[in-house]
Amino acid sequence: MKNWLLFTTFFGLWLSTQLSSGLQDYLAYSFILTFGVLHGANDIVLIRKQYQNLNTTGAIIPYILVISLVTLLFLYSRALVLAVFIVISGYHFGEQHLRERLTNSHWFHRFFFTFYGLTILFMIFYANIVEVQQIIYDVTGYLFLSGYIKIGLYINLIGLSISVAFLKFKKVLRINLVKELFMFFVFYIVFNVASLLWAFSIYFILWHSIPSLKDQMEVLYGSSKPSYLMDYVKSSWIYWVVSILGLFILYLLLQKHIDYFISVVLYLLAAITFPHVIVMSKLEKNKGI
């Protein structure tokens, strides 16, 4: 699968040299609102899969409570929600990408996952630093100095290096350092050539959402063959539609207060990411990590 992902990544890189930033962003929105939202739309079904005696209502209530808590936290402090969202997303990206590299569970793997994901995110931020500063200002009202993003990137790179060394020393990490460094080099090129949203979309869709869809289909149907994708869509389309409608309503409510639509997308992603990470982490724990 990785060879296909690598080829598609280079194709996305080529597209970024052929399309204007505006067209790249529209393409990114379309993928985020389809594959991106879809990969988190079957959480209720996954919860019921883990807890056989739990009905749909019983699965939905705690999910809604978490989303409501995020919303209340947003009303209290936008900056705090954004910061927590970035950290949680970093952990989730790392968990999805690296969990199969662990031969055994180890308490330090949480730091490993988080440092990896945050390194990816801060690489994107640093490559598009002016736009990221504007988004942070639009979302929080605070001017985030570019030096902080650079320091954040260095801190996470150091943390990732220490994590790899420690887990390799403990003999619980199976990883090809040359291949991983090559992938970081590829990501570095993509993030510096593509627009901010398209760069994020390439990683988020190709290296997170699609592999996550594959893993979820294996849990739900015992196979990730393409023929099961329609079954996945049939069981998740209602939640997917609700998410899209929620985005539209959120946009209507906040359009006078937030200048950039990307900021609204961030809030929607934050609201659905928190419970989604809990569900997927529980799923991975049940698989032995």
PDB file of C-alpha atoms in Angstrom:
ATOM      1  CA  MET A   1       0.000   0.000   0.000  1.00  0.00           C
ATOM      2  CA  LYS A   2       2.872   2.359   0.806  1.00  0.00           C
ATOM      3  CA  ASN A   3       4.147   2.277  -2.804  1.00  0.00           C
ATOM      4  CA  TRP A   4       0.707   3.365  -4.002  1.00  0.00           C
ATOM      5  CA  LEU A   5       0.623   6.122  -1.373  1.00  0.00           C
ATOM      6  CA  LEU A   6       4.074   7.312  -2.394  1.00  0.00           C
ATOM      7  CA  PHE A   7       3.092   7.427  -6.071  1.00  0.00           C
ATOM      8  CA  THR A   8      -0.092   9.347  -5.256  1.00  0.00           C
ATOM      9  CA  THR A   9       1.896  11.749  -3.072  1.00  0.00           C
ATOM     10  CA  PHE A  10       4.183  12.566  -5.998  1.00  0.00           C
ATOM     11  CA  PHE A  11       1.108  12.993  -8.187  1.00  0.00           C
ATOM     12  CA  GLY A  12      -0.259  15.460  -5.627  1.00  0.00           C
ATOM     13  CA  LEU A  13       3.101  17.229  -5.690  1.00  0.00           C
ATOM     14  CA  TRP A  14       2.932  17.438  -9.489  1.00  0.00           C
ATOM     15  CA  LEU A  15      -0.596  18.866  -9.302  1.00  0.00           C
ATOM     16  CA  SER A  16       0.650  21.580  -6.961  1.00  0.00           C
ATOM     17  CA  THR A  17       3.004  22.744  -9.713  1.00  0.00           C
ATOM     18  CA  GLN A  18       0.194  22.805 -12.283  1.00  0.00           C
ATOM     19  CA  LEU A  19      -2.669  24.362 -10.326  1.00  0.00           C
ATOM     20  CA  SER A  20      -3.057  27.791  -8.781  1.00  0.00           C
ATOM     21  CA  SER A  21      -3.243  28.047  -4.996  1.00  0.00           C
ATOM     22  CA  GLY A  22      -6.968  28.696  -5.260  1.00  0.00           C
ATOM     23  CA  LEU A  23      -7.610  25.526  -7.250  1.00  0.00           C
ATOM     24  CA  GLN A  24      -5.384  23.541  -4.874  1.00  0.00           C
ATOM     25  CA  ASP A  25      -7.479  24.768  -1.949  1.00  0.00           C
ATOM     26  CA  TYR A  26     -10.778  23.844  -3.610  1.00  0.00           C
ATOM     27  CA  LEU A  27      -9.397  20.392  -4.359  1.00  0.00           C
ATOM     28  CA  ALA A  28      -8.223  20.081  -0.761  1.00  0.00           C
ATOM     29  CA  TYR A  29     -11.668  21.063   0.579  1.00  0.00           C
ATOM     30  CA  SER A  30     -13.319  18.425  -1.607  1.00  0.00           C
ATOM     31  CA  PHE A  31     -11.042  15.670  -0.301  1.00  0.00           C
ATOM     32  CA  ILE A  32     -11.294  16.784   3.331  1.00  0.00           C
ATOM     33  CA  LEU A  33     -15.098  16.919   3.163  1.00  0.00           C
ATOM     34  CA  THR A  34     -15.284  13.487   1.529  1.00  0.00           C
ATOM     35  CA  PHE A  35     -12.516  11.088   2.593  1.00  0.00           C
ATOM     36  CA  GLY A  36     -11.438  13.209   5.555  1.00  0.00           C
ATOM     37  CA  VAL A  37     -14.838  13.483   7.214  1.00  0.00           C
ATOM     38  CA  LEU A  38     -15.853   9.985   6.059  1.00  0.00           C
ATOM     39  CA  HIS A  39     -12.980   8.289   7.883  1.00  0.00           C
ATOM     40  CA  GLY A  40     -14.430   9.530  11.174  1.00  0.00           C
ATOM     41  CA  ALA A  41     -18.092   9.025  10.293  1.00  0.00           C
ATOM     42  CA  ASN A  42     -18.330   5.388  11.394  1.00  0.00           C
ATOM     43  CA  ASP A  43     -17.277   5.910  14.993  1.00  0.00           C
ATOM     44  CA  ILE A  44     -20.711   4.983  16.346  1.00  0.00           C
ATOM     45  CA  VAL A  45     -20.629   1.670  14.466  1.00  0.00           C
ATOM     46  CA  LEU A  46     -17.100   1.021  15.757  1.00  0.00           C
ATOM     47  CA  ILE A  47     -18.222   1.732  19.326  1.00  0.00           C
ATOM     48  CA  ARG A  48     -21.077  -0.751  18.972  1.00  0.00           C
ATOM     49  CA  LYS A  49     -18.642  -3.260  17.484  1.00  0.00           C
ATOM     50  CA  GLN A  50     -16.511  -3.029  20.624  1.00  0.00           C
ATOM     51  CA  TYR A  51     -19.485  -3.053  23.001  1.00  0.00           C
ATOM     52  CA  GLN A  52     -21.934  -5.595  21.621  1.00  0.00           C
ATOM     53  CA  ASN A  53     -24.690  -4.859  24.144  1.00  0.00           C
ATOM     54  CA  LEU A  54     -24.666  -1.117  23.505  1.00  0.00           C
ATOM     55  CA  ASN A  55     -27.483   0.273  21.377  1.00  0.00           C
ATOM     56  CA  THR A  56     -27.115   3.198  18.966  1.00  0.00           C
ATOM     57  CA  THR A  57     -28.506   5.748  21.421  1.00  0.00           C
ATOM     58  CA  GLY A  58     -26.137   4.598  24.140  1.00  0.00           C
ATOM     59  CA  ALA A  59     -23.222   4.999  21.737  1.00  0.00           C
ATOM     60  CA  ILE A  60     -24.297   8.422  20.473  1.00  0.00           C
ATOM     61  CA  ILE A  61     -24.879  10.085  23.869  1.00  0.00           C
ATOM     62  CA  PRO A  62     -21.247  10.024  25.131  1.00  0.00           C
ATOM     63  CA  TYR A  63     -20.083  11.023  21.641  1.00  0.00           C
ATOM     64  CA  ILE A  64     -22.368  14.075  21.675  1.00  0.00           C
ATOM     65  CA  LEU A  65     -21.258  14.904  25.225  1.00  0.00           C
ATOM     66  CA  VAL A  66     -17.620  15.050  24.127  1.00  0.00           C
ATOM     67  CA  ILE A  67     -18.496  17.284  21.158  1.00  0.00           C
ATOM     68  CA  SER A  68     -20.553  19.524  23.472  1.00  0.00           C
ATOM     69  CA  LEU A  69     -17.630  19.772  25.868  1.00  0.00           C
ATOM     70  CA  VAL A  70     -15.355  20.849  23.014  1.00  0.00           C
ATOM     71  CA  THR A  71     -17.915  23.464  21.982  1.00  0.00           C
ATOM     72  CA  LEU A  72     -18.120  24.860  25.520  1.00  0.00           C
ATOM     73  CA  LEU A  73     -14.336  24.893  25.714  1.00  0.00           C
ATOM     74  CA  PHE A  74     -14.279  26.796  22.428  1.00  0.00           C
ATOM     75  CA  LEU A  75     -16.604  29.427  23.880  1.00  0.00           C
ATOM     76  CA  TYR A  76     -14.315  29.715  26.906  1.00  0.00           C
ATOM     77  CA  SER A  77     -10.959  29.823  25.102  1.00  0.00           C
ATOM     78  CA  ARG A  78     -10.425  29.488  21.364  1.00  0.00           C
ATOM     79  CA  ALA A  79      -6.669  29.458  21.826  1.00  0.00           C
ATOM     80  CA  LEU A  80      -6.866  26.535  24.259  1.00  0.00           C
ATOM     81  CA  VAL A  81      -9.075  24.517  21.907  1.00  0.00           C
ATOM     82  CA  LEU A  82      -6.682  25.149  19.020  1.00  0.00           C
ATOM     83  CA  ALA A  83      -3.634  24.142  21.084  1.00  0.00           C
ATOM     84  CA  VAL A  84      -5.263  20.956  22.399  1.00  0.00           C
ATOM     85  CA  PHE A  85      -6.588  20.150  18.932  1.00  0.00           C
ATOM     86  CA  ILE A  86      -3.083  20.361  17.456  1.00  0.00           C
ATOM     87  CA  VAL A  87      -1.598  18.118  20.176  1.00  0.00           C
ATOM     88  CA  ILE A  88      -4.423  15.554  19.948  1.00  0.00           C
ATOM     89  CA  SER A  89      -4.188  15.542  16.148  1.00  0.00           C
ATOM     90  CA  GLY A  90      -0.445  15.025  16.389  1.00  0.00           C
ATOM     91  CA  TYR A  91      -0.924  12.011  18.635  1.00  0.00           C
ATOM     92  CA  HIS A  92      -3.625  10.612  16.360  1.00  0.00           C
ATOM     93  CA  PHE A  93      -1.501  10.989  13.215  1.00  0.00           C
ATOM     94  CA  GLY A  94       1.429   9.301  14.920  1.00  0.00           C
ATOM     95  CA  GLU A  95      -0.713   6.469  16.275  1.00  0.00           C
ATOM     96  CA  GLN A  96      -2.141   5.742  12.835  1.00  0.00           C
ATOM     97  CA  HIS A  97       1.231   5.829  11.097  1.00  0.00           C
ATOM     98  CA  LEU A  98       3.484   4.129  13.635  1.00  0.00           C
ATOM     99  CA  ARG A  99       1.537   1.691  15.790  1.00  0.00           C
ATOM    100  CA  GLU A 100       2.414  -1.290  13.582  1.00  0.00           C
ATOM    101  CA  ARG A 101       6.096  -0.457  14.041  1.00  0.00           C
ATOM    102  CA  LEU A 102       5.853  -1.438  17.712  1.00  0.00           C
ATOM    103  CA  THR A 103       6.562  -5.074  18.548  1.00  0.00           C
ATOM    104  CA  ASN A 104       5.187  -4.638  22.070  1.00  0.00           C
ATOM    105  CA  SER A 105       3.287  -2.021  24.000  1.00  0.00           C
ATOM    106  CA  HIS A 106       5.361   0.478  25.979  1.00  0.00           C
ATOM    107  CA  TRP A 107       4.225   3.478  28.006  1.00  0.00           C
ATOM    108  CA  PHE A 108       6.613   5.750  26.067  1.00  0.00           C
ATOM    109  CA  HIS A 109       4.878   5.061  22.753  1.00  0.00           C
ATOM    110  CA  ARG A 110       2.393   7.855  23.477  1.00  0.00           C
ATOM    111  CA  PHE A 111       5.224  10.391  23.404  1.00  0.00           C
ATOM    112  CA  PHE A 112       6.593   8.726  20.277  1.00  0.00           C
ATOM    113  CA  PHE A 113       3.255   9.038  18.463  1.00  0.00           C
ATOM    114  CA  THR A 114       2.757  12.637  19.593  1.00  0.00           C
ATOM    115  CA  PHE A 115       6.240  13.839  18.639  1.00  0.00           C
ATOM    116  CA  TYR A 116       5.921  12.241  15.188  1.00  0.00           C
ATOM    117  CA  GLY A 117       2.539  13.781  14.438  1.00  0.00           C
ATOM    118  CA  LEU A 118       3.531  17.191  15.774  1.00  0.00           C
ATOM    119  CA  THR A 119       6.713  17.105  13.696  1.00  0.00           C
ATOM    120  CA  ILE A 120       4.580  16.590  10.577  1.00  0.00           C
ATOM    121  CA  LEU A 121       2.217  19.407  11.557  1.00  0.00           C
ATOM    122  CA  PHE A 122       4.981  21.848  12.448  1.00  0.00           C
ATOM    123  CA  MET A 123       6.735  21.075   9.160  1.00  0.00           C
ATOM    124  CA  ILE A 124       3.519  22.162   7.418  1.00  0.00           C
ATOM    125  CA  PHE A 125       3.238  25.240   9.670  1.00  0.00           C
ATOM    126  CA  TYR A 126       6.859  26.269   9.126  1.00  0.00           C
ATOM    127  CA  ALA A 127       6.633  25.874   5.335  1.00  0.00           C
ATOM    128  CA  ASN A 128       3.569  28.148   5.281  1.00  0.00           C
ATOM    129  CA  ILE A 129       4.413  30.333   8.248  1.00  0.00           C
ATOM    130  CA  VAL A 130       2.754  33.588   7.125  1.00  0.00           C
ATOM    131  CA  GLU A 131      -0.586  31.917   6.346  1.00  0.00           C
ATOM    132  CA  VAL A 132      -0.456  29.940   9.588  1.00  0.00           C
ATOM    133  CA  GLN A 133       0.144  33.116  11.578  1.00  0.00           C
ATOM    134  CA  GLN A 134      -2.892  34.703   9.918  1.00  0.00           C
ATOM    135  CA  ILE A 135      -5.076  31.673  10.655  1.00  0.00           C
ATOM    136  CA  ILE A 136      -3.989  31.587  14.299  1.00  0.00           C
ATOM    137  CA  TYR A 137      -4.761  35.292  14.574  1.00  0.00           C
ATOM    138  CA  ASP A 138      -8.177  34.856  12.915  1.00  0.00           C
ATOM    139  CA  VAL A 139      -9.033  31.935  15.174  1.00  0.00           C
ATOM    140  CA  THR A 140      -7.645  33.122  18.518  1.00  0.00           C
ATOM    141  CA  GLY A 141      -7.001  36.846  18.181  1.00  0.00           C
ATOM    142  CA  TYR A 142      -3.371  36.305  19.160  1.00  0.00           C
ATOM    143  CA  LEU A 143      -0.343  37.060  16.982  1.00  0.00           C
ATOM    144  CA  PHE A 144       1.830  33.933  17.104  1.00  0.00           C
ATOM    145  CA  LEU A 145       5.459  34.855  16.388  1.00  0.00           C
ATOM    146  CA  SER A 146       7.165  32.888  13.623  1.00  0.00           C
ATOM    147  CA  GLY A 147      10.036  32.062  15.951  1.00  0.00           C
ATOM    148  CA  TYR A 148       7.707  30.014  18.142  1.00  0.00           C
ATOM    149  CA  ILE A 149       6.763  27.792  15.199  1.00  0.00           C
ATOM    150  CA  LYS A 150      10.426  27.244  14.410  1.00  0.00           C
ATOM    151  CA  ILE A 151      11.175  26.394  18.044  1.00  0.00           C
ATOM    152  CA  GLY A 152       8.174  24.059  18.101  1.00  0.00           C
ATOM    153  CA  LEU A 153       9.501  22.227  15.049  1.00  0.00           C
ATOM    154  CA  TYR A 154      12.944  21.811  16.616  1.00  0.00           C
ATOM    155  CA  ILE A 155      11.515  20.631  19.951  1.00  0.00           C
ATOM    156  CA  ASN A 156       9.393  17.978  18.258  1.00  0.00           C
ATOM    157  CA  LEU A 157      12.245  16.834  16.022  1.00  0.00           C
ATOM    158  CA  ILE A 158      14.437  16.398  19.087  1.00  0.00           C
ATOM    159  CA  GLY A 159      11.631  14.655  20.967  1.00  0.00           C
ATOM    160  CA  LEU A 160      11.020  12.330  18.012  1.00  0.00           C
ATOM    161  CA  SER A 161      14.732  11.471  17.780  1.00  0.00           C
ATOM    162  CA  ILE A 162      14.913  10.708  21.508  1.00  0.00           C
ATOM    163  CA  SER A 163      11.740   8.608  21.274  1.00  0.00           C
ATOM    164  CA  VAL A 164      13.125   6.534  18.400  1.00  0.00           C
ATOM    165  CA  ALA A 165      16.448   6.006  20.206  1.00  0.00           C
ATOM    166  CA  PHE A 166      14.731   5.057  23.474  1.00  0.00           C
ATOM    167  CA  LEU A 167      12.238   2.613  21.939  1.00  0.00           C
ATOM    168  CA  LYS A 168      14.961   1.067  19.765  1.00  0.00           C
ATOM    169  CA  PHE A 169      17.076   0.642  22.916  1.00  0.00           C
ATOM    170  CA  LYS A 170      14.106  -1.051  24.606  1.00  0.00           C
ATOM    171  CA  LYS A 171      13.786  -3.286  21.529  1.00  0.00           C
ATOM    172  CA  VAL A 172      10.091  -2.570  21.042  1.00  0.00           C
ATOM    173  CA  LEU A 173      10.418  -0.526  17.855  1.00  0.00           C
ATOM    174  CA  ARG A 174      10.824  -2.032  14.407  1.00  0.00           C
ATOM    175  CA  ILE A 175      11.516   0.801  11.980  1.00  0.00           C
ATOM    176  CA  ASN A 176      13.590   1.383   8.850  1.00  0.00           C
ATOM    177  CA  LEU A 177      15.242   4.722   9.563  1.00  0.00           C
ATOM    178  CA  VAL A 178      16.398   5.223   5.968  1.00  0.00           C
ATOM    179  CA  LYS A 179      12.860   4.822   4.602  1.00  0.00           C
ATOM    180  CA  GLU A 180      11.382   7.080   7.277  1.00  0.00           C
ATOM    181  CA  LEU A 181      13.981   9.784   6.626  1.00  0.00           C
ATOM    182  CA  PHE A 182      13.262   9.515   2.910  1.00  0.00           C
ATOM    183  CA  MET A 183       9.546  10.008   3.609  1.00  0.00           C
ATOM    184  CA  PHE A 184      10.309  13.073   5.726  1.00  0.00           C
ATOM    185  CA  PHE A 185      12.324  14.429   2.806  1.00  0.00           C
ATOM    186  CA  VAL A 186       9.361  13.823   0.459  1.00  0.00           C
ATOM    187  CA  PHE A 187       6.974  15.485   2.905  1.00  0.00           C
ATOM    188  CA  TYR A 188       9.364  18.436   3.235  1.00  0.00           C
ATOM    189  CA  ILE A 189       9.276  18.986  -0.533  1.00  0.00           C
ATOM    190  CA  VAL A 190       5.476  18.621  -0.720  1.00  0.00           C
ATOM    191  CA  PHE A 191       4.870  20.993   2.188  1.00  0.00           C
ATOM    192  CA  ASN A 192       7.130  23.652   0.672  1.00  0.00           C
ATOM    193  CA  VAL A 193       5.720  23.438  -2.858  1.00  0.00           C
ATOM    194  CA  ALA A 194       1.992  22.950  -2.278  1.00  0.00           C
ATOM    195  CA  SER A 195      -0.382  25.508  -0.796  1.00  0.00           C
ATOM    196  CA  LEU A 196      -1.026  25.236   2.923  1.00  0.00           C
ATOM    197  CA  LEU A 197      -4.386  23.499   2.623  1.00  0.00           C
ATOM    198  CA  TRP A 198      -3.312  21.221  -0.227  1.00  0.00           C
ATOM    199  CA  ALA A 199      -0.128  20.230   1.658  1.00  0.00           C
ATOM    200  CA  PHE A 200      -2.185  19.347   4.735  1.00  0.00           C
ATOM    201  CA  SER A 201      -4.725  17.506   2.596  1.00  0.00           C
ATOM    202  CA  ILE A 202      -2.065  15.359   0.907  1.00  0.00           C
ATOM    203  CA  TYR A 203      -0.846  14.081   4.263  1.00  0.00           C
ATOM    204  CA  PHE A 204      -4.226  14.008   5.994  1.00  0.00           C
ATOM    205  CA  ILE A 205      -6.021  12.109   3.221  1.00  0.00           C
ATOM    206  CA  LEU A 206      -3.307   9.866   1.773  1.00  0.00           C
ATOM    207  CA  TRP A 207      -1.288   9.041   4.869  1.00  0.00           C
ATOM    208  CA  HIS A 208      -3.980   9.150   7.538  1.00  0.00           C
ATOM    209  CA  SER A 209      -7.605   8.970   6.369  1.00  0.00           C
ATOM    210  CA  ILE A 210      -7.256   6.261   3.708  1.00  0.00           C
ATOM    211  CA  PRO A 211      -5.088   3.963   5.909  1.00  0.00           C
ATOM    212  CA  SER A 212      -7.588   4.558   8.720  1.00  0.00           C
ATOM    213  CA  LEU A 213     -10.473   3.587   6.440  1.00  0.00           C
ATOM    214  CA  LYS A 214      -8.584   0.414   5.572  1.00  0.00           C
ATOM    215  CA  ASP A 215      -8.059  -0.457   9.249  1.00  0.00           C
ATOM    216  CA  GLN A 216     -11.684   0.269  10.117  1.00  0.00           C
ATOM    217  CA  MET A 217     -12.972  -1.958   7.316  1.00  0.00           C
ATOM    218  CA  GLU A 218     -10.771  -4.784   8.567  1.00  0.00           C
ATOM    219  CA  VAL A 219     -12.309  -4.430  12.024  1.00  0.00           C
ATOM    220  CA  LEU A 220     -15.899  -4.132  10.796  1.00  0.00           C
ATOM    221  CA  TYR A 221     -15.877  -6.605   7.907  1.00  0.00           C
ATOM    222  CA  GLY A 222     -12.733  -8.673   8.380  1.00  0.00           C
ATOM    223  CA  SER A 223     -11.293  -7.358   5.123  1.00  0.00           C
ATOM    224  CA  SER A 224     -10.251  -4.090   3.511  1.00  0.00           C
ATOM    225  CA  LYS A 225     -11.050  -5.122  -0.046  1.00  0.00           C
ATOM    226  CA  PRO A 226     -12.484  -2.281  -2.183  1.00  0.00           C
ATOM    227  CA  SER A 227     -15.789  -4.169  -2.416  1.00  0.00           C
ATOM    228  CA  TYR A 228     -16.385  -3.453   1.284  1.00  0.00           C
ATOM    229  CA  LEU A 229     -16.036   0.304   0.811  1.00  0.00           C
ATOM    230  CA  MET A 230     -19.685   0.619  -0.234  1.00  0.00           C
ATOM    231  CA  ASP A 231     -20.718  -1.260   2.931  1.00  0.00           C
ATOM    232  CA  TYR A 232     -18.689   1.227   4.923  1.00  0.00           C
ATOM    233  CA  VAL A 233     -20.343   4.157   3.146  1.00  0.00           C
ATOM    234  CA  LYS A 234     -23.828   2.678   3.665  1.00  0.00           C
ATOM    235  CA  SER A 235     -23.257   2.390   7.428  1.00  0.00           C
ATOM    236  CA  SER A 236     -21.737   5.865   7.802  1.00  0.00           C
ATOM    237  CA  TRP A 237     -23.494   8.122   5.299  1.00  0.00           C
ATOM    238  CA  ILE A 238     -25.987   9.506   7.834  1.00  0.00           C
ATOM    239  CA  TYR A 239     -23.202  10.631  10.190  1.00  0.00           C
ATOM    240  CA  TRP A 240     -21.242  11.984   7.229  1.00  0.00           C
ATOM    241  CA  VAL A 241     -24.224  14.069   6.072  1.00  0.00           C
ATOM    242  CA  VAL A 242     -24.810  15.345   9.629  1.00  0.00           C
ATOM    243  CA  SER A 243     -21.152  16.402   9.823  1.00  0.00           C
ATOM    244  CA  ILE A 244     -21.368  18.267   6.513  1.00  0.00           C
ATOM    245  CA  LEU A 245     -24.600  19.963   7.571  1.00  0.00           C
ATOM    246  CA  GLY A 246     -22.956  20.858  10.875  1.00  0.00           C
ATOM    247  CA  LEU A 247     -20.114  22.483   8.972  1.00  0.00           C
ATOM    248  CA  PHE A 248     -22.567  24.459   6.855  1.00  0.00           C
ATOM    249  CA  ILE A 249     -24.533  25.646   9.909  1.00  0.00           C
ATOM    250  CA  LEU A 250     -21.317  26.515  11.736  1.00  0.00           C
ATOM    251  CA  TYR A 251     -20.206  28.551   8.741  1.00  0.00           C
ATOM    252  CA  LEU A 252     -23.497  30.455   8.679  1.00  0.00           C
ATOM    253  CA  LEU A 253     -23.203  31.204  12.395  1.00  0.00           C
ATOM    254  CA  LEU A 254     -19.574  32.297  12.326  1.00  0.00           C
ATOM    255  CA  GLN A 255     -19.192  33.891   8.908  1.00  0.00           C
ATOM    256  CA  LYS A 256     -19.440  37.394  10.397  1.00  0.00           C
ATOM    257  CA  HIS A 257     -16.785  36.664  12.996  1.00  0.00           C
ATOM    258  CA  ILE A 258     -14.234  34.515  11.153  1.00  0.00           C
ATOM    259  CA  ASP A 259     -12.682  35.877   7.982  1.00  0.00           C
ATOM    260  CA  TYR A 260     -11.361  32.630   6.575  1.00  0.00           C
ATOM    261  CA  PHE A 261     -13.474  29.562   5.885  1.00  0.00           C
ATOM    262  CA  ILE A 262     -10.483  27.387   6.790  1.00  0.00           C
ATOM    263  CA  SER A 263     -10.925  28.543  10.382  1.00  0.00           C
ATOM    264  CA  VAL A 264     -14.466  27.141  10.408  1.00  0.00           C
ATOM    265  CA  VAL A 265     -13.167  23.849   9.018  1.00  0.00           C
ATOM    266  CA  LEU A 266     -10.648  23.726  11.864  1.00  0.00           C
ATOM    267  CA  TYR A 267     -13.405  24.030  14.452  1.00  0.00           C
ATOM    268  CA  LEU A 268     -15.470  21.297  12.832  1.00  0.00           C
ATOM    269  CA  LEU A 269     -12.427  19.032  12.660  1.00  0.00           C
ATOM    270  CA  ALA A 270     -11.687  19.783  16.316  1.00  0.00           C
ATOM    271  CA  ALA A 271     -15.246  18.927  17.373  1.00  0.00           C
ATOM    272  CA  ILE A 272     -15.232  15.545  15.623  1.00  0.00           C
ATOM    273  CA  THR A 273     -11.539  14.758  16.194  1.00  0.00           C
ATOM    274  CA  PHE A 274     -11.671  14.563  19.986  1.00  0.00           C
ATOM    275  CA  PRO A 275     -14.239  11.729  20.204  1.00  0.00           C
ATOM    276  CA  HIS A 276     -12.799  10.080  17.093  1.00  0.00           C
ATOM    277  CA  VAL A 277      -9.338   9.853  18.674  1.00  0.00           C
ATOM    278  CA  ILE A 278     -10.850   8.286  21.798  1.00  0.00           C
ATOM    279  CA  VAL A 279     -12.681   5.671  19.717  1.00  0.00           C
ATOM    280  CA  MET A 280      -9.655   4.808  17.568  1.00  0.00           C
ATOM    281  CA  SER A 281      -7.265   4.674  20.538  1.00  0.00           C
ATOM    282  CA  LYS A 282      -9.639   2.294  22.298  1.00  0.00           C
ATOM    283  CA  LEU A 283      -9.765   0.213  19.145  1.00  0.00           C
ATOM    284  CA  GLU A 284      -5.974   0.014  18.965  1.00  0.00           C
ATOM    285  CA  LYS A 285      -5.769  -0.853  22.659  1.00  0.00           C
ATOM    286  CA  ASN A 286      -8.110  -3.778  22.096  1.00  0.00           C
ATOM    287  CA  LYS A 287      -5.818  -4.894  19.260  1.00  0.00           C
ATOM    288  CA  GLY A 288      -2.934  -5.092  21.716  1.00  0.00           C
ATOM    289  CA  ILE A 289      -1.148  -1.725  21.522  1.00  0.00           C
TER     290      ILE A 289
END
